[in-house]
mmCIF file of C-alpha atoms and ligand atoms in Angstrom:
data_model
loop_
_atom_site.group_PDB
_atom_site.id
_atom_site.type_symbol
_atom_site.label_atom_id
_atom_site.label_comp_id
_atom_site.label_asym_id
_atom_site.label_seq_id
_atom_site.Cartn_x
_atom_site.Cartn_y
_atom_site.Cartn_z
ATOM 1 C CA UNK A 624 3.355 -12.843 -19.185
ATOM 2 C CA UNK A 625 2.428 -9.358 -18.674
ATOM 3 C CA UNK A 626 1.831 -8.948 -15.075
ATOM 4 C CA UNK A 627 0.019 -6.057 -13.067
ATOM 5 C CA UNK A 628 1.395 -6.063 -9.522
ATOM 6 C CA UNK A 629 -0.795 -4.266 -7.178
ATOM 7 C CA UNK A 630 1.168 -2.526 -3.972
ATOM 8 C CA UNK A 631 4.362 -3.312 -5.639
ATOM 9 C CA UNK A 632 6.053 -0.673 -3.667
ATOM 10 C CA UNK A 633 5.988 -2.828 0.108
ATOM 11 C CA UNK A 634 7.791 -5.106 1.337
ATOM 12 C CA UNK A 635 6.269 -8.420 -0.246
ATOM 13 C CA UNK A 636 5.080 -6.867 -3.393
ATOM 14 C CA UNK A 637 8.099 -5.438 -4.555
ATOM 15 C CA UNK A 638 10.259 -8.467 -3.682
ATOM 16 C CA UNK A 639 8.020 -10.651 -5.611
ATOM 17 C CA UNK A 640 8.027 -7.570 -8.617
ATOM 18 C CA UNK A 641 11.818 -8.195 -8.727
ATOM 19 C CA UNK A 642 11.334 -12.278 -8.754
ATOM 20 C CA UNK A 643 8.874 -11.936 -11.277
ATOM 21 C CA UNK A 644 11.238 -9.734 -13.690
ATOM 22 C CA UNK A 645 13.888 -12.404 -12.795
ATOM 23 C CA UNK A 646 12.008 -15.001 -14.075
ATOM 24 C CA UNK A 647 11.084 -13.264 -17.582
ATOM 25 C CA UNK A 648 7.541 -11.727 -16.893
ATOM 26 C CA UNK A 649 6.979 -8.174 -17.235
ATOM 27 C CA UNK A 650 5.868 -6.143 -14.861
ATOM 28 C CA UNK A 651 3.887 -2.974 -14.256
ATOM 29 C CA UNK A 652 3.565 -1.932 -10.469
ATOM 30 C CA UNK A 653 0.524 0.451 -9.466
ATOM 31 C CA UNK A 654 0.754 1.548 -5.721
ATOM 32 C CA UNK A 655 -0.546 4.697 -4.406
ATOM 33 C CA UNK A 656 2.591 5.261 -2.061
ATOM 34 C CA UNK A 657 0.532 5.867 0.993
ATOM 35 C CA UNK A 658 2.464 2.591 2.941
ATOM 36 C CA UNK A 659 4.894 1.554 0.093
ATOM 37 C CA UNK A 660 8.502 2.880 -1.021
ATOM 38 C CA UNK A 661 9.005 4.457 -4.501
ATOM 39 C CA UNK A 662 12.689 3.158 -4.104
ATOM 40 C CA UNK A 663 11.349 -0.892 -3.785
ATOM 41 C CA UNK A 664 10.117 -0.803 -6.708
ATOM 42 C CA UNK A 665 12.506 -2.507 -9.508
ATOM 43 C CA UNK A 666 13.768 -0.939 -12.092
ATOM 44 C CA UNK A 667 13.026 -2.848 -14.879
ATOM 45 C CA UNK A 668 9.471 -2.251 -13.792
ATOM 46 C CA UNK A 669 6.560 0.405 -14.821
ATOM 47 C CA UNK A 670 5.266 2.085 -12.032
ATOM 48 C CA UNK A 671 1.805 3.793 -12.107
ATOM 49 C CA UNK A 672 1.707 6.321 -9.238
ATOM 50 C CA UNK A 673 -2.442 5.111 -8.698
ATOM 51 C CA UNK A 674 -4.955 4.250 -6.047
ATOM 52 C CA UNK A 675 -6.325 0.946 -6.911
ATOM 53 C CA UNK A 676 -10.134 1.792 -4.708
ATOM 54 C CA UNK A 677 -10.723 4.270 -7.402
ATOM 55 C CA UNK A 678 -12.778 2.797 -10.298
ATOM 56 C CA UNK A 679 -11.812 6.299 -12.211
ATOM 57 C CA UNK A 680 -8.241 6.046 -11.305
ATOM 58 C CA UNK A 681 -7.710 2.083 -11.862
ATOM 59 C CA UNK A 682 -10.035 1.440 -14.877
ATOM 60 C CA UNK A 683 -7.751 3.088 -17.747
ATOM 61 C CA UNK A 684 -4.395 1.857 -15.817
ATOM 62 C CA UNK A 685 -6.043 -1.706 -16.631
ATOM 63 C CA UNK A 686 -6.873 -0.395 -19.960
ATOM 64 C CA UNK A 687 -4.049 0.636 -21.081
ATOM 65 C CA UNK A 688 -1.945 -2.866 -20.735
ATOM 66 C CA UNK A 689 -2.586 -5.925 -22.052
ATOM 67 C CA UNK A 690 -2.397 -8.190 -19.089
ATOM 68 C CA UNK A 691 -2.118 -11.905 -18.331
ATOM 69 C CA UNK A 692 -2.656 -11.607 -15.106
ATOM 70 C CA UNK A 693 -2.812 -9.578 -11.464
ATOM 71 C CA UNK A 694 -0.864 -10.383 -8.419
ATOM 72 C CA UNK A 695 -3.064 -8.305 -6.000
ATOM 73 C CA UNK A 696 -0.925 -7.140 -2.741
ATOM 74 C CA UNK A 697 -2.173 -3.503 -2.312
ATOM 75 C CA UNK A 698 -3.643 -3.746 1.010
ATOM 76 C CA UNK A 699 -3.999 -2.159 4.961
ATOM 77 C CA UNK A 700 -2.209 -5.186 6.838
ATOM 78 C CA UNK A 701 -2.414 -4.000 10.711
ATOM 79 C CA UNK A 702 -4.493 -6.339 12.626
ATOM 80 C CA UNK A 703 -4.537 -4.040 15.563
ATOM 81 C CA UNK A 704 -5.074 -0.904 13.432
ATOM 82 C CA UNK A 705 -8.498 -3.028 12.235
ATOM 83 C CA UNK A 706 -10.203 -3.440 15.507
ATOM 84 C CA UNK A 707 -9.702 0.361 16.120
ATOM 85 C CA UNK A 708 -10.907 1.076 12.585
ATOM 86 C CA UNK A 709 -12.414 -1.898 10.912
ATOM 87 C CA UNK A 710 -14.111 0.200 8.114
ATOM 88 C CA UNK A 711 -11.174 1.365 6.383
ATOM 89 C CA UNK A 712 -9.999 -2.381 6.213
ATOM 90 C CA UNK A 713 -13.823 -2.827 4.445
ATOM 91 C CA UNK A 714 -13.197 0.214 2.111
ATOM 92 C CA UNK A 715 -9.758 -1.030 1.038
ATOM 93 C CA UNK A 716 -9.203 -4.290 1.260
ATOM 94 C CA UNK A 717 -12.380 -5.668 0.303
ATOM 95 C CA UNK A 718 -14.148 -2.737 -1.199
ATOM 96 C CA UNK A 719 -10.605 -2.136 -3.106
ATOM 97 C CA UNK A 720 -10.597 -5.685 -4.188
ATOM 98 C CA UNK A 721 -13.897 -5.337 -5.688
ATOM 99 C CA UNK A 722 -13.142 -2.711 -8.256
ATOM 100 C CA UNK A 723 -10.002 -3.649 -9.043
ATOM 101 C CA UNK A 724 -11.207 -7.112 -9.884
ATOM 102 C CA UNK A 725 -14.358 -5.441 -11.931
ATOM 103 C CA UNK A 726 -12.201 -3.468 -14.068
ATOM 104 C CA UNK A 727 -9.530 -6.390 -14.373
ATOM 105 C CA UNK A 728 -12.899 -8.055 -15.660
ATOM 106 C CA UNK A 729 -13.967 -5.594 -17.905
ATOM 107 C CA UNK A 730 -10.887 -5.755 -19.676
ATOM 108 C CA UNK A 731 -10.321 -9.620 -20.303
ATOM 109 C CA UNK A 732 -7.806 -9.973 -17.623
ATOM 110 C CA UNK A 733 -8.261 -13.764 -16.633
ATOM 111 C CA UNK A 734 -5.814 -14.663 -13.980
ATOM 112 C CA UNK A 735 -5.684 -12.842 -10.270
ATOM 113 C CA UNK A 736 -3.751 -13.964 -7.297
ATOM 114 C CA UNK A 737 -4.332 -12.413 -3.834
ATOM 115 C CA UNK A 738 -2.461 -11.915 -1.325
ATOM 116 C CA UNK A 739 -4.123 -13.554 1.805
ATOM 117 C CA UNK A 740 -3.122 -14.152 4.945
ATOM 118 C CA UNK A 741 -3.430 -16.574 8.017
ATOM 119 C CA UNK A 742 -5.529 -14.574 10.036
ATOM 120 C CA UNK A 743 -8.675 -15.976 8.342
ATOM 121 C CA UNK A 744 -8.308 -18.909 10.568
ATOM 122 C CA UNK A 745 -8.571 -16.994 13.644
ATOM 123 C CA UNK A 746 -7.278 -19.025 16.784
ATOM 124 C CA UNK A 747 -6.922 -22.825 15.579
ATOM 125 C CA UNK A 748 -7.902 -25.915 16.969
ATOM 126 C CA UNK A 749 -5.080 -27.909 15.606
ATOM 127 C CA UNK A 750 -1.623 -27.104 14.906
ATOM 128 C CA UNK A 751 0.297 -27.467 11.984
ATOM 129 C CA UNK A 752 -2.770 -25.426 10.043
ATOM 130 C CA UNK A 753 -4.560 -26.715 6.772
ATOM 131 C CA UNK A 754 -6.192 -24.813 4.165
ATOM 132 C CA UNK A 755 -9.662 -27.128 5.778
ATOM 133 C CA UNK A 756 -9.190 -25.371 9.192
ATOM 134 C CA UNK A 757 -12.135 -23.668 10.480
ATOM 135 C CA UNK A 758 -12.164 -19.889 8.616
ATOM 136 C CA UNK A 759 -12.863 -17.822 11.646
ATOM 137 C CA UNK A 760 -10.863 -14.688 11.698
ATOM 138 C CA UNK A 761 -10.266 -12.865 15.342
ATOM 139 C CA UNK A 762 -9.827 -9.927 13.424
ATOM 140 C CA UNK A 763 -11.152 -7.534 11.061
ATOM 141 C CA UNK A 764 -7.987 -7.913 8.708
ATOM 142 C CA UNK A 765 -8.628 -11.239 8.356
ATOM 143 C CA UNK A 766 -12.262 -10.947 7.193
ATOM 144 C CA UNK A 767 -11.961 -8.193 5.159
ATOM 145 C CA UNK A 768 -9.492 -10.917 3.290
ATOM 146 C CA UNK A 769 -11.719 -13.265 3.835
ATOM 147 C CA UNK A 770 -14.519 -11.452 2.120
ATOM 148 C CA UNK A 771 -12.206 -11.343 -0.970
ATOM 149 C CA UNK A 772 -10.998 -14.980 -1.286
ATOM 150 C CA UNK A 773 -15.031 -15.864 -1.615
ATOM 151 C CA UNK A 774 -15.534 -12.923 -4.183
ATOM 152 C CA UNK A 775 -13.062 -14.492 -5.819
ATOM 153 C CA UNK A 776 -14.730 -18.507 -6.276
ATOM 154 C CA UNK A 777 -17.836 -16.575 -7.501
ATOM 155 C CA UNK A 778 -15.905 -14.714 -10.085
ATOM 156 C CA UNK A 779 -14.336 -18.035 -11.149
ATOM 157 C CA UNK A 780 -17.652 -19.817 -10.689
ATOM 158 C CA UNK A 781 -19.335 -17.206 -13.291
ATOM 159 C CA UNK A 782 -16.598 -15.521 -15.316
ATOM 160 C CA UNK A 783 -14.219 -18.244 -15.390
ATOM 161 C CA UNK A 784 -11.407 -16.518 -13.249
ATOM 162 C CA UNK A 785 -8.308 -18.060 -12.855
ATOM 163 C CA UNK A 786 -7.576 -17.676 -9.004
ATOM 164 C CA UNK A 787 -5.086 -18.284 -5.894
ATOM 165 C CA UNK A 788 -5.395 -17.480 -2.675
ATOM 166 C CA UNK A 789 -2.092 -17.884 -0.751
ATOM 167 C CA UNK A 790 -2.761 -17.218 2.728
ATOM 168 C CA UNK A 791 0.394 -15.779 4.294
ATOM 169 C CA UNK A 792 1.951 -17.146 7.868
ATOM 170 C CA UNK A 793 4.638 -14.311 9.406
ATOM 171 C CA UNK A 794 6.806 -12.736 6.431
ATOM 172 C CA UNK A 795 9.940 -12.125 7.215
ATOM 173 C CA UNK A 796 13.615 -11.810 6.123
ATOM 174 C CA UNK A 797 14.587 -9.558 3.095
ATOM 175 C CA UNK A 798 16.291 -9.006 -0.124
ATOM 176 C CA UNK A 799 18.574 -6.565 -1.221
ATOM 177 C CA UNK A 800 16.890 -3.124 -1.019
ATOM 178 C CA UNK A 801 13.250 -4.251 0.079
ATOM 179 C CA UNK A 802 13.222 -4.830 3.335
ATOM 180 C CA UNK A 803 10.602 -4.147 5.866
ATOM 181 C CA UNK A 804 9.274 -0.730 6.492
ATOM 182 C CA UNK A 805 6.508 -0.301 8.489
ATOM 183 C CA UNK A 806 5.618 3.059 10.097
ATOM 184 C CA UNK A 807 4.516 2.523 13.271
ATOM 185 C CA UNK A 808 6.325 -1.173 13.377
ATOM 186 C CA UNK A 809 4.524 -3.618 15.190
ATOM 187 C CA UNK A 810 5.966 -6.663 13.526
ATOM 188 C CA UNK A 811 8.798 -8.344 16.061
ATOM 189 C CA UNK A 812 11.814 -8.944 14.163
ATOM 190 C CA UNK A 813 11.753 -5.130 12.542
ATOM 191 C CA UNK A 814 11.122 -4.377 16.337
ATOM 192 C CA UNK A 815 14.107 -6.225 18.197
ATOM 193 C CA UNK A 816 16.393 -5.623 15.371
ATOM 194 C CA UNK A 817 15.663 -1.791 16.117
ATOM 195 C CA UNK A 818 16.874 -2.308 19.323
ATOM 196 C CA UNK A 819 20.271 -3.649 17.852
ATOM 197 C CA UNK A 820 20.142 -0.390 16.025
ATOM 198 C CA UNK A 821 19.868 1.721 19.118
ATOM 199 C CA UNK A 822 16.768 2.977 18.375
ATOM 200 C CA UNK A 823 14.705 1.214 21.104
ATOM 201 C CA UNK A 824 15.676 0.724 24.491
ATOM 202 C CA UNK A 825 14.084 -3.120 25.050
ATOM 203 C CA UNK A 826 11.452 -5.407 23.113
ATOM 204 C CA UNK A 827 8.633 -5.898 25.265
ATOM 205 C CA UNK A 828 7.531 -9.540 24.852
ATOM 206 C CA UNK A 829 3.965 -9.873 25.104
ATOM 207 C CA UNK A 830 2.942 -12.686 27.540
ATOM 208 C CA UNK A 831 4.687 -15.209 29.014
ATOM 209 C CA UNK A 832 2.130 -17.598 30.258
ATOM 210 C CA UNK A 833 1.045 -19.465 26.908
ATOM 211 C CA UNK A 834 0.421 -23.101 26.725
ATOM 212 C CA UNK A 835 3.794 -23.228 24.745
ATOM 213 C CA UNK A 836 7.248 -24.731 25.357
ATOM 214 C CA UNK A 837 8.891 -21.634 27.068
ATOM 215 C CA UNK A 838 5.726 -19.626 27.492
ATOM 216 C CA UNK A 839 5.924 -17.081 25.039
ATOM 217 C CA UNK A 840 3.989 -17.182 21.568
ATOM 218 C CA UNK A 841 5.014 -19.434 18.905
ATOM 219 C CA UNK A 842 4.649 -18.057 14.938
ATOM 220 C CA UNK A 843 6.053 -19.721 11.818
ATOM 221 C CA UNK A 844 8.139 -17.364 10.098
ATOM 222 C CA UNK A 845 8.821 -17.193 6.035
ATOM 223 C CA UNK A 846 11.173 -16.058 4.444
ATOM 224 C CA UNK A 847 9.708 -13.197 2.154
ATOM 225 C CA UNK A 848 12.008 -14.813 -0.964
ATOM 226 C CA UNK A 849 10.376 -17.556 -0.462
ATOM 227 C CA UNK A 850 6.758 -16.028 -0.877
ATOM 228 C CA UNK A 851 7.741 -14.330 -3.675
ATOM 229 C CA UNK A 852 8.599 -17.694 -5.083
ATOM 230 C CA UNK A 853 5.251 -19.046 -4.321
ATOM 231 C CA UNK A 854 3.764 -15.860 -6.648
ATOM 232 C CA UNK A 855 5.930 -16.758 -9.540
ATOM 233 C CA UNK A 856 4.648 -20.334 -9.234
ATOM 234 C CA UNK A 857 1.232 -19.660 -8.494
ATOM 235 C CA UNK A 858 0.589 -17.465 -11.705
ATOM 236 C CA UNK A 859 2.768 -19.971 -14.156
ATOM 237 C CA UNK A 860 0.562 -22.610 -12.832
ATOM 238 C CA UNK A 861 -2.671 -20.839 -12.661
ATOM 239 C CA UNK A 862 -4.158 -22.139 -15.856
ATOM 240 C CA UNK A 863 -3.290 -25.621 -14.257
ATOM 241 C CA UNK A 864 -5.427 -25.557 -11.653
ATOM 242 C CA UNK A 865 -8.040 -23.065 -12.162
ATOM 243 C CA UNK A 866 -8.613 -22.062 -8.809
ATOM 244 C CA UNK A 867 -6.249 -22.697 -5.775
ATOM 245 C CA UNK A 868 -5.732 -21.796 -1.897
ATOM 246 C CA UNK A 869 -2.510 -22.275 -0.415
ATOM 247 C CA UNK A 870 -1.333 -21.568 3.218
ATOM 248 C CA UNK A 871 2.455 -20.449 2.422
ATOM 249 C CA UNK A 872 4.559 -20.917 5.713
ATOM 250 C CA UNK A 873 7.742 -22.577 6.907
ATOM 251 C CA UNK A 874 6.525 -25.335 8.494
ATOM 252 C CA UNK A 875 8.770 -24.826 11.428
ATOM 253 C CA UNK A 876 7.049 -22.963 14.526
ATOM 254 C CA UNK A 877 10.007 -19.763 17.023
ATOM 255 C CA UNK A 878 8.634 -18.341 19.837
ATOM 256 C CA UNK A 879 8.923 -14.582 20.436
ATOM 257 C CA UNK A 880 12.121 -16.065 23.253
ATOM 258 C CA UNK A 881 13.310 -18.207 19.932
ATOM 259 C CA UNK A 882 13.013 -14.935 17.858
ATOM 260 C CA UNK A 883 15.371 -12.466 20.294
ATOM 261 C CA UNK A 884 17.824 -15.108 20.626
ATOM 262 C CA UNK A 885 18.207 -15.504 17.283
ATOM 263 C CA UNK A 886 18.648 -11.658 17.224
ATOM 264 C CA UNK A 887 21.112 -11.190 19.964
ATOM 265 C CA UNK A 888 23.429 -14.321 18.395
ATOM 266 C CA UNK A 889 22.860 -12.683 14.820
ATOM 267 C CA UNK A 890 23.716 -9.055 15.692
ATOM 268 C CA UNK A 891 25.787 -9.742 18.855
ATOM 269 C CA UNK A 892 23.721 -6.872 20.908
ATOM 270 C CA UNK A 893 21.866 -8.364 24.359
ATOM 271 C CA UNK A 894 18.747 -6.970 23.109
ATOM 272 C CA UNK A 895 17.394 -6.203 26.770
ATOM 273 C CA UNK A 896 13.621 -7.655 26.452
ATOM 274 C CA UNK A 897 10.938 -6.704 29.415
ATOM 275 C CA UNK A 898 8.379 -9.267 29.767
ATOM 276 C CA UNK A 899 4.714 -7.664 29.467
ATOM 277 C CA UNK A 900 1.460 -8.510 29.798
ATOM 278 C CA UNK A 901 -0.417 -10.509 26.646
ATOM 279 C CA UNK A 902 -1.178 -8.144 23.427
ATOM 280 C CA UNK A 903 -4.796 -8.736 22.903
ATOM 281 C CA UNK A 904 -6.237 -11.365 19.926
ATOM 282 C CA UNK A 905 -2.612 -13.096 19.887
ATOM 283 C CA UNK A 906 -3.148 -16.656 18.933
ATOM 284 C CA UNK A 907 -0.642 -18.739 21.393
ATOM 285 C CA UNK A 908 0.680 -21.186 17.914
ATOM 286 C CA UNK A 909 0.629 -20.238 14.445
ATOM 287 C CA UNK A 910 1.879 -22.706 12.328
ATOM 288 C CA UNK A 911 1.479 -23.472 8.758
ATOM 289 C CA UNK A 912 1.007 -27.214 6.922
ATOM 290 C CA UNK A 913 2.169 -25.847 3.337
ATOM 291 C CA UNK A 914 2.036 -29.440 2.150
ATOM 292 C CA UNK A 915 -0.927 -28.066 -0.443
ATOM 293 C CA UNK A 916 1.604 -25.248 -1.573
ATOM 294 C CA UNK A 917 4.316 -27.907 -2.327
ATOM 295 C CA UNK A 918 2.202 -30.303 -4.024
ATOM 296 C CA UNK A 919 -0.132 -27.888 -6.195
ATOM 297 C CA UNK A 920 2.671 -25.153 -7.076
ATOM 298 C CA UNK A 921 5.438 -27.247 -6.547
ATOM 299 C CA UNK A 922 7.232 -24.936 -3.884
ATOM 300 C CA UNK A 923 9.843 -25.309 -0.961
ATOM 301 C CA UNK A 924 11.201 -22.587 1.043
ATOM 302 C CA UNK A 925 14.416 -22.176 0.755
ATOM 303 C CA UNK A 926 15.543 -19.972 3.711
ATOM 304 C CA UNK A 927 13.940 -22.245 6.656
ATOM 305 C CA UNK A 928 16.512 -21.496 9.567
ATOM 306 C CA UNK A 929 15.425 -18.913 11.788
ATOM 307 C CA UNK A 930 18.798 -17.045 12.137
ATOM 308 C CA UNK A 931 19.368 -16.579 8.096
ATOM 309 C CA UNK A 932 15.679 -14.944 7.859
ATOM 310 C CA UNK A 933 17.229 -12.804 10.830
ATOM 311 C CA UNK A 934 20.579 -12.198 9.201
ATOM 312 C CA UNK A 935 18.616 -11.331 5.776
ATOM 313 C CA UNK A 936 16.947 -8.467 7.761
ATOM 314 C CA UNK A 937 19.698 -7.258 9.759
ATOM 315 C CA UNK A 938 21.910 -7.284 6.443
ATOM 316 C CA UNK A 939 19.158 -5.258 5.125
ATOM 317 C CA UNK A 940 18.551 -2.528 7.900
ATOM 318 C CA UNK A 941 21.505 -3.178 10.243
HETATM 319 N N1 UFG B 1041 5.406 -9.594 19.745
HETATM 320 C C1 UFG B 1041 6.039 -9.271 20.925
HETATM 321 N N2 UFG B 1041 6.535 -7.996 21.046
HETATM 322 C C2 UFG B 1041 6.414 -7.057 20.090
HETATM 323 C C3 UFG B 1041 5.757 -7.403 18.876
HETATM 324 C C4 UFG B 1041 5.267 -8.688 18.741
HETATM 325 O O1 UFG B 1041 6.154 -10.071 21.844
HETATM 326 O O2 UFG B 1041 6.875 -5.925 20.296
HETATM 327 C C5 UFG B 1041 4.888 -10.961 19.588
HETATM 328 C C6 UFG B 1041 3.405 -10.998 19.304
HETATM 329 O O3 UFG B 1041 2.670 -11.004 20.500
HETATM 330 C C7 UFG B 1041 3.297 -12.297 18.509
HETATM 331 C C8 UFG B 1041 4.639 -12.420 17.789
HETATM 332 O O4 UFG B 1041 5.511 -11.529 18.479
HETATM 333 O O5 UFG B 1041 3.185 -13.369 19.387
HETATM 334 C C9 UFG B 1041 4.563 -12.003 16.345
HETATM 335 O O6 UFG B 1041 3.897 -10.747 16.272
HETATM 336 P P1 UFG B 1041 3.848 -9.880 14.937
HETATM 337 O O7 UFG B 1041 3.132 -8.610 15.276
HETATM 338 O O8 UFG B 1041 5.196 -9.786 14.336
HETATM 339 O O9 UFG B 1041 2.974 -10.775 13.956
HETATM 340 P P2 UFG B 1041 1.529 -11.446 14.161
HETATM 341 O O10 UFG B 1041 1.747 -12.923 14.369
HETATM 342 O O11 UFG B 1041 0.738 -10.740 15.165
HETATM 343 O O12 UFG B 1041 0.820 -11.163 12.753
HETATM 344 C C10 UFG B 1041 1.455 -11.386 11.503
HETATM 345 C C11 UFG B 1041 0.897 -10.373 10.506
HETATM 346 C C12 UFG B 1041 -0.564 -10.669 10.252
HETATM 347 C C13 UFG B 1041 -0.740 -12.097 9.819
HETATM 348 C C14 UFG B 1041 -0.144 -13.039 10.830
HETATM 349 C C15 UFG B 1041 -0.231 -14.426 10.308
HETATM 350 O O13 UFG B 1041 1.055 -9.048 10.980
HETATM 351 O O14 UFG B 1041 -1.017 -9.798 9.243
HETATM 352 O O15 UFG B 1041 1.217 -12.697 11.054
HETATM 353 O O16 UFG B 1041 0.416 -15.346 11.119
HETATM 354 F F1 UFG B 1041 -2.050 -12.383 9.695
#
């Protein structure tokens, strides 16, 4: 297939680029470089220096392939950043969605795969999470996801789109040369591994009185390999199912305690941690049932124990 890869210069887009190449597609990667790394993106790929919220800009980079299909991961992905600025998470995200998916229309393209996330569930009421779960997102990333994944059943209610939604838990790990790059970092293992590095005095861990087993916030990490699996599937299998949604996780819940521990055995630094008070909108357990993604794609992660997905990062920024 010829595939358009959207944001194909971060951290998940450019590792699933690479898996796509590696299993015979090819790829063109558009990505405006405002978050993204010209050096992720694989070589064997096109890359189209483009901002994907401009009809004028996007409309002739559609035009000019002939596409199969769109893996869509250009995106603003701070869930903090949206409750300080929830418009710009409307403008791009959703609004960015929208005219990507109008000129992807335009031009015959019949297959699209977004990159979701868990944070349309908001805080759950049961743990491990299904795709049924209530959809009520605690923050404006979320929605402004949210908003796309039902764009999306109308366009395959009236044009016949070929869709999947795979809602993301916590990505983590990396691959050779894409790992992850966030400026400001907020995510925790990028965060206590730059402590290993020096480069931070102590991770602050954000509340220690949740209903969990040691306190401290439980999240079910996946290994970004194994998401970019779940893209190559998803896309092969699209004309399968027609439309799909998928919750892609591990299975397996660490808390933030689980998370440094797994950092200090991995890198061999203490990784001095200062216990703070609760970050605001953090769930207390995130964890994913991907039993949908393993019996509709036919996916399992591979990379399941905590300290390889912490090893993969540390190999990769250590
Ligand atoms: N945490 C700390 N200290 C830090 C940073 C984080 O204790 O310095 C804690 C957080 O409170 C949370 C856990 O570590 O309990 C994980 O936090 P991250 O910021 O790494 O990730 P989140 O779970 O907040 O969010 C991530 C993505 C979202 C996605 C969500 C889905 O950033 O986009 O996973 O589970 F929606």
């Amino acid at each position: 297939m010829q595939v358009l890869v959207t944001g194909g210069a971060g951290y998940i887009g450019a590792t699933t680029a690479a898996a796509l190449l590696e299993a015979g597609h090819e790829v063109v990667v558009v990505d405006d470089l405002s978050r993204g790394h010209r050096e992720a993106v694989p070589q064997d790929a096109r890359f189209v220096e483009a901002d994907i919220t401009d009809p004028e800009v996007i409309d002739p980079v559609v035009a000019q392939g002939s596409f199969d299909a769109c893996l869509h991961f250009a995106a603003l992905i701070e869930a903090g950043e949206s409750m300080q600025a929830p418009e710009r998470f409307f403008r791009v995200n959703t609004g960015g969605s929208a005219v990507l998916l109008e000129a992807l229309l335009r031009h015959g393209v019949g297959r699209f795969v977004l990159s979701s996330t868990a944070a349309v569930y908001g805080e759950p009421d049961e743990v491990p999470i299904t795709e049924d779960a209530a959809l009520e997102p605690s923050n404006a990333y979320g929605e402004s996801k949210l908003l796309v994944e039902r764009m999306l059943a109308w366009h395959h209610r009236i044009h016949g789109l070929k869709t999947a939604s795979l809602r993301y838990f916590n990505a983590a790990g990396a691959v050779t040369g894409r790992g992850e790059r966030h400026d400001p970092e907020t995510h925790l293992i990028p965060l206590v591994l730059q402590v290993a590095r020096g480069q931070r005095e102590h991770i602050k861990i954000f509340g220690t009185d949740y209903p969990t087993p040691d306190g401290t916030c439980v999240r079910d990490y996946i290994h970004v390999a194994d998401l970019a699996d779940a893209h190559v599937l998803a896309v092969e299998r699209l004309d399968e199912h027609g439309t799909v949604t998928c919750n892609l996780g591990n299975g397996r819940g660490f808390s933030v305690r689980e998370v440094v521990e797994a950092a200090r055995r991995v890198t061999g630094h203490p990784i001095p941690a200062d216990e703070v008070d609760r970050r605001a909108g953090d769930p207390a357990i995130l964890i994913a049932s991907s039993s949908r993604a393993e019996e509709l794609l036919g996916w399992t992660p591979r990379h399941r124990d905590l300290d390889r997905i912490v090893a993969d990062a540390w190999a990769e920024y250590g």
